[in-house]
């Protein structure tokens, strides 16, 4: 790899990381020596690239770096195209249109020689033919999440029973054929997941969450991890009991 390319890649590594990156980690990714990374860091600092850190601890890139945001490699373009194809096929109408607009903006910003990677991509996302039909506007759900607004739902469970719920939506999860609204449920006093195709009606309320969405997402992740550990322990227990019976 040329030194100029390596310097650019070091900047990319630091840009995408939220934590300090060690010279060892950069050397492994770039397939070069740690000594070369130290020299490259010194060269970038000499060019006034705002890198902070020191050997043995790690490096971070300050926000002051002014750099063209769309100096894309072919791999990055193909990754963007694949992701956009997935959203176009499985997102709500507003998100699908946004993905198409994103591809158009990328195409307008890259050199002519790279445009075939968007116009005639060699990688495709298979359409979701059996996708469940949403009963509500997911754009409205995304708006409620982004604005920290509570929602009121009429929700039908797997047995066909309908209940009213007031929720604090924090995540909209996309599975292969279904969408899941992850939220704190005021009715159940716990985190719950709601399939969008079972939401019969939904209203965004004026009332905001009493907690920050980021804090709620941390609590949600911890709750999911605890639930997964509990389920795994139960499965291990059943497997052990089955093995004892066979013995």
Tab-separated table of C-alpha atoms in Angstrom:
chain	number	residue	atom	x	y	z
A	1	UNK	CA	0.000	0.000	0.000
A	2	UNK	CA	1.337	3.433	-0.929
A	3	UNK	CA	2.116	5.785	1.935
A	4	UNK	CA	-0.516	8.295	0.734
A	5	UNK	CA	-3.156	5.549	0.727
A	6	UNK	CA	-2.051	4.398	4.164
A	7	UNK	CA	-2.326	7.910	5.590
A	8	UNK	CA	-5.850	8.196	4.217
A	9	UNK	CA	-6.788	4.792	5.668
A	10	UNK	CA	-5.490	5.805	9.102
A	11	UNK	CA	-7.768	8.842	9.002
A	12	UNK	CA	-10.680	6.597	7.982
A	13	UNK	CA	-9.983	4.194	10.849
A	14	UNK	CA	-9.942	7.051	13.349
A	15	UNK	CA	-13.051	8.688	11.863
A	16	UNK	CA	-15.205	5.584	12.265
A	17	UNK	CA	-14.059	4.756	15.807
A	18	UNK	CA	-15.579	6.343	18.907
A	19	UNK	CA	-12.807	4.996	21.147
A	20	UNK	CA	-9.029	5.510	21.031
A	21	UNK	CA	-7.408	3.206	18.472
A	22	UNK	CA	-4.028	1.698	19.279
A	23	UNK	CA	-1.137	1.502	16.850
A	24	UNK	CA	-1.313	-2.297	17.146
A	25	UNK	CA	-4.936	-2.308	15.960
A	26	UNK	CA	-4.174	0.015	13.042
A	27	UNK	CA	-1.104	-1.997	12.063
A	28	UNK	CA	-3.158	-5.204	12.018
A	29	UNK	CA	-5.884	-3.672	9.847
A	30	UNK	CA	-3.421	-2.051	7.455
A	31	UNK	CA	-1.167	-5.127	7.393
A	32	UNK	CA	1.899	-3.077	8.230
A	33	UNK	CA	4.249	-2.653	11.175
A	34	UNK	CA	3.522	-0.691	14.328
A	35	UNK	CA	6.630	1.381	13.640
A	36	UNK	CA	5.174	2.381	10.249
A	37	UNK	CA	1.963	3.463	11.966
A	38	UNK	CA	3.927	5.662	14.375
A	39	UNK	CA	5.739	7.264	11.434
A	40	UNK	CA	2.443	7.795	9.606
A	41	UNK	CA	0.857	9.391	12.680
A	42	UNK	CA	3.834	11.734	12.917
A	43	UNK	CA	3.464	12.593	9.214
A	44	UNK	CA	-0.243	13.363	9.686
A	45	UNK	CA	0.490	15.543	12.710
A	46	UNK	CA	3.073	17.422	10.642
A	47	UNK	CA	0.287	18.101	8.117
A	48	UNK	CA	-1.837	19.563	10.957
A	49	UNK	CA	-4.298	16.677	11.017
A	50	UNK	CA	-5.922	17.013	14.497
A	51	UNK	CA	-4.969	13.662	16.039
A	52	UNK	CA	-4.697	13.301	19.817
A	53	UNK	CA	-3.133	10.466	21.808
A	54	UNK	CA	0.119	8.736	22.464
A	55	UNK	CA	1.890	5.439	21.955
A	56	UNK	CA	0.520	2.609	24.092
A	57	UNK	CA	-2.813	4.306	24.810
A	58	UNK	CA	-4.395	5.032	21.462
A	59	UNK	CA	-5.294	7.813	19.098
A	60	UNK	CA	-8.473	9.766	18.398
A	61	UNK	CA	-9.351	12.192	15.624
A	62	UNK	CA	-10.649	15.592	16.700
A	63	UNK	CA	-13.752	16.975	15.017
A	64	UNK	CA	-11.802	19.835	13.483
A	65	UNK	CA	-10.683	17.829	10.454
A	66	UNK	CA	-12.067	19.328	7.239
A	67	UNK	CA	-12.086	16.571	4.656
A	68	UNK	CA	-14.216	15.780	1.589
A	69	UNK	CA	-16.833	13.337	2.934
A	70	UNK	CA	-17.297	11.367	-0.297
A	71	UNK	CA	-13.823	10.175	-1.222
A	72	UNK	CA	-15.226	6.662	-1.527
A	73	UNK	CA	-13.499	3.415	-2.422
A	74	UNK	CA	-15.226	0.820	-4.613
A	75	UNK	CA	-15.830	-1.354	-1.532
A	76	UNK	CA	-17.487	1.575	0.264
A	77	UNK	CA	-19.697	2.286	-2.754
A	78	UNK	CA	-20.760	-1.354	-3.004
A	79	UNK	CA	-21.500	-1.408	0.732
A	80	UNK	CA	-23.658	1.726	0.377
A	81	UNK	CA	-25.487	0.285	-2.652
A	82	UNK	CA	-26.228	-3.011	-0.878
A	83	UNK	CA	-27.492	-1.184	2.201
A	84	UNK	CA	-29.642	1.156	0.115
A	85	UNK	CA	-31.085	-1.775	-1.859
A	86	UNK	CA	-32.100	-3.435	1.401
A	87	UNK	CA	-33.814	-0.269	2.648
A	88	UNK	CA	-35.537	0.294	-0.713
A	89	UNK	CA	-37.000	-3.219	-0.544
A	90	UNK	CA	-37.873	-3.325	3.151
A	91	UNK	CA	-38.200	0.235	4.460
A	92	UNK	CA	-41.361	2.320	4.720
A	93	UNK	CA	-42.148	4.559	1.697
A	94	UNK	CA	-40.340	7.623	3.101
A	95	UNK	CA	-37.252	5.623	4.049
A	96	UNK	CA	-37.276	3.821	0.697
A	97	UNK	CA	-37.357	7.136	-1.162
A	98	UNK	CA	-34.589	8.494	1.074
A	99	UNK	CA	-32.403	5.505	0.147
A	100	UNK	CA	-32.977	6.180	-3.563
A	101	UNK	CA	-32.128	9.857	-3.043
A	102	UNK	CA	-28.972	8.844	-1.178
A	103	UNK	CA	-27.780	6.733	-4.111
A	104	UNK	CA	-28.486	9.615	-6.487
A	105	UNK	CA	-26.423	11.984	-4.315
A	106	UNK	CA	-23.544	9.519	-4.101
A	107	UNK	CA	-23.610	8.999	-7.865
A	108	UNK	CA	-23.513	12.753	-8.458
A	109	UNK	CA	-20.526	13.124	-6.122
A	110	UNK	CA	-18.197	10.397	-7.405
A	111	UNK	CA	-16.026	10.248	-10.539
A	112	UNK	CA	-17.554	8.973	-13.783
A	113	UNK	CA	-15.438	5.804	-13.712
A	114	UNK	CA	-17.074	4.727	-10.415
A	115	UNK	CA	-20.704	5.310	-11.421
A	116	UNK	CA	-21.227	1.820	-12.907
A	117	UNK	CA	-20.955	0.486	-9.351
A	118	UNK	CA	-24.273	2.263	-8.715
A	119	UNK	CA	-25.938	2.090	-12.157
A	120	UNK	CA	-25.158	-1.588	-12.772
A	121	UNK	CA	-24.185	-3.145	-9.431
A	122	UNK	CA	-22.794	-6.672	-9.351
A	123	UNK	CA	-24.293	-7.296	-5.892
A	124	UNK	CA	-28.039	-7.540	-5.306
A	125	UNK	CA	-30.418	-7.822	-2.371
A	126	UNK	CA	-33.074	-10.508	-2.848
A	127	UNK	CA	-36.599	-8.995	-2.575
A	128	UNK	CA	-38.682	-9.994	0.466
A	129	UNK	CA	-41.600	-11.639	-1.333
A	130	UNK	CA	-43.472	-12.732	1.829
A	131	UNK	CA	-43.051	-9.465	3.699
A	132	UNK	CA	-45.743	-8.765	6.311
A	133	UNK	CA	-47.837	-5.714	5.469
A	134	UNK	CA	-47.605	-2.873	7.960
A	135	UNK	CA	-50.918	-1.713	9.371
A	136	UNK	CA	-49.544	1.733	10.295
A	137	UNK	CA	-47.232	4.387	8.885
A	138	UNK	CA	-43.726	3.551	10.077
A	139	UNK	CA	-42.613	7.055	9.155
A	140	UNK	CA	-44.869	8.242	11.981
A	141	UNK	CA	-43.186	5.780	14.348
A	142	UNK	CA	-39.727	7.000	13.338
A	143	UNK	CA	-40.882	10.570	13.939
A	144	UNK	CA	-42.105	9.663	17.426
A	145	UNK	CA	-38.746	8.023	18.210
A	146	UNK	CA	-36.747	10.981	16.911
A	147	UNK	CA	-38.886	13.481	18.842
A	148	UNK	CA	-39.189	11.404	22.054
A	149	UNK	CA	-42.999	11.304	21.847
A	150	UNK	CA	-45.203	8.729	23.513
A	151	UNK	CA	-47.582	6.698	21.346
A	152	UNK	CA	-50.933	5.061	21.973
A	153	UNK	CA	-51.497	1.741	20.204
A	154	UNK	CA	-54.342	-0.653	19.595
A	155	UNK	CA	-52.335	-3.865	19.484
A	156	UNK	CA	-53.459	-7.358	18.511
A	157	UNK	CA	-51.465	-10.187	20.072
A	158	UNK	CA	-50.699	-13.592	18.553
A	159	UNK	CA	-54.004	-14.967	19.884
A	160	UNK	CA	-56.026	-12.184	18.269
A	161	UNK	CA	-56.792	-10.198	21.426
A	162	UNK	CA	-56.618	-6.405	21.091
A	163	UNK	CA	-55.372	-4.185	23.909
A	164	UNK	CA	-54.642	-0.476	24.253
A	165	UNK	CA	-51.056	0.414	25.101
A	166	UNK	CA	-49.188	3.631	25.807
A	167	UNK	CA	-45.555	3.174	24.837
A	168	UNK	CA	-42.271	5.061	24.651
A	169	UNK	CA	-40.850	3.917	21.294
A	170	UNK	CA	-37.048	3.825	21.206
A	171	UNK	CA	-36.050	1.431	18.397
A	172	UNK	CA	-37.573	0.346	15.097
A	173	UNK	CA	-36.073	-3.036	14.245
A	174	UNK	CA	-36.091	-4.443	10.716
A	175	UNK	CA	-36.193	-8.211	10.294
A	176	UNK	CA	-36.248	-9.988	6.946
A	177	UNK	CA	-40.051	-9.882	6.591
A	178	UNK	CA	-41.310	-8.019	9.677
A	179	UNK	CA	-40.705	-4.797	11.599
A	180	UNK	CA	-40.559	-4.567	15.389
A	181	UNK	CA	-41.198	-1.501	17.561
A	182	UNK	CA	-39.116	-1.799	20.729
A	183	UNK	CA	-40.533	0.347	23.511
A	184	UNK	CA	-41.181	0.842	27.188
A	185	UNK	CA	-44.814	-0.141	27.775
A	186	UNK	CA	-46.591	1.903	30.453
A	187	UNK	CA	-49.322	-0.753	30.646
A	188	UNK	CA	-46.930	-3.640	31.380
A	189	UNK	CA	-44.295	-1.527	33.200
A	190	UNK	CA	-41.556	-3.196	31.195
A	191	UNK	CA	-39.870	-3.230	27.810
A	192	UNK	CA	-41.927	-4.867	25.088
A	193	UNK	CA	-41.614	-5.539	21.354
A	194	UNK	CA	-44.571	-4.872	19.047
A	195	UNK	CA	-44.849	-6.258	15.526
A	196	UNK	CA	-45.850	-3.434	13.193
A	197	UNK	CA	-48.275	-5.675	11.251
A	198	UNK	CA	-50.236	-6.298	14.473
A	199	UNK	CA	-50.645	-2.622	15.371
A	200	UNK	CA	-54.246	-1.909	14.369
A	201	UNK	CA	-54.021	1.855	14.976
A	202	UNK	CA	-51.491	4.278	16.405
A	203	UNK	CA	-51.476	7.881	17.605
A	204	UNK	CA	-48.492	10.046	18.468
A	205	UNK	CA	-49.160	11.847	21.748
A	206	UNK	CA	-47.990	15.327	22.710
A	207	UNK	CA	-46.387	14.009	25.897
A	208	UNK	CA	-42.636	13.358	25.795
A	209	UNK	CA	-40.691	10.538	27.425
A	210	UNK	CA	-39.579	11.339	30.997
A	211	UNK	CA	-36.158	9.845	30.149
A	212	UNK	CA	-33.692	10.410	27.321
A	213	UNK	CA	-34.023	7.874	24.477
A	214	UNK	CA	-30.307	7.047	24.700
A	215	UNK	CA	-30.698	6.120	28.389
A	216	UNK	CA	-33.741	4.007	27.595
A	217	UNK	CA	-31.842	2.186	24.860
A	218	UNK	CA	-29.056	1.345	27.325
A	219	UNK	CA	-31.647	-0.077	29.748
A	220	UNK	CA	-33.324	-1.963	26.887
A	221	UNK	CA	-30.035	-3.589	25.841
A	222	UNK	CA	-29.341	-4.660	29.423
A	223	UNK	CA	-32.855	-6.096	29.720
A	224	UNK	CA	-32.433	-8.028	26.450
A	225	UNK	CA	-29.053	-9.388	27.577
A	226	UNK	CA	-30.535	-10.519	30.906
A	227	UNK	CA	-33.464	-12.168	29.111
A	228	UNK	CA	-31.124	-13.929	26.684
A	229	UNK	CA	-28.982	-15.263	29.556
A	230	UNK	CA	-32.101	-16.494	31.350
A	231	UNK	CA	-33.376	-18.284	28.240
A	232	UNK	CA	-29.960	-19.817	27.581
A	233	UNK	CA	-29.753	-21.076	31.166
A	234	UNK	CA	-33.184	-22.694	30.782
A	235	UNK	CA	-32.177	-24.357	27.501
A	236	UNK	CA	-28.932	-25.631	29.030
A	237	UNK	CA	-30.904	-27.007	31.973
A	238	UNK	CA	-33.322	-28.845	29.651
A	239	UNK	CA	-30.423	-30.250	27.614
A	240	UNK	CA	-28.714	-31.488	30.764
A	241	UNK	CA	-31.941	-33.096	31.992
A	242	UNK	CA	-32.404	-34.810	28.618
A	243	UNK	CA	-28.844	-36.122	28.687
A	244	UNK	CA	-29.407	-37.520	32.200
A	245	UNK	CA	-32.558	-39.351	31.056
A	246	UNK	CA	-30.738	-40.870	28.086
A	247	UNK	CA	-27.911	-42.009	30.348
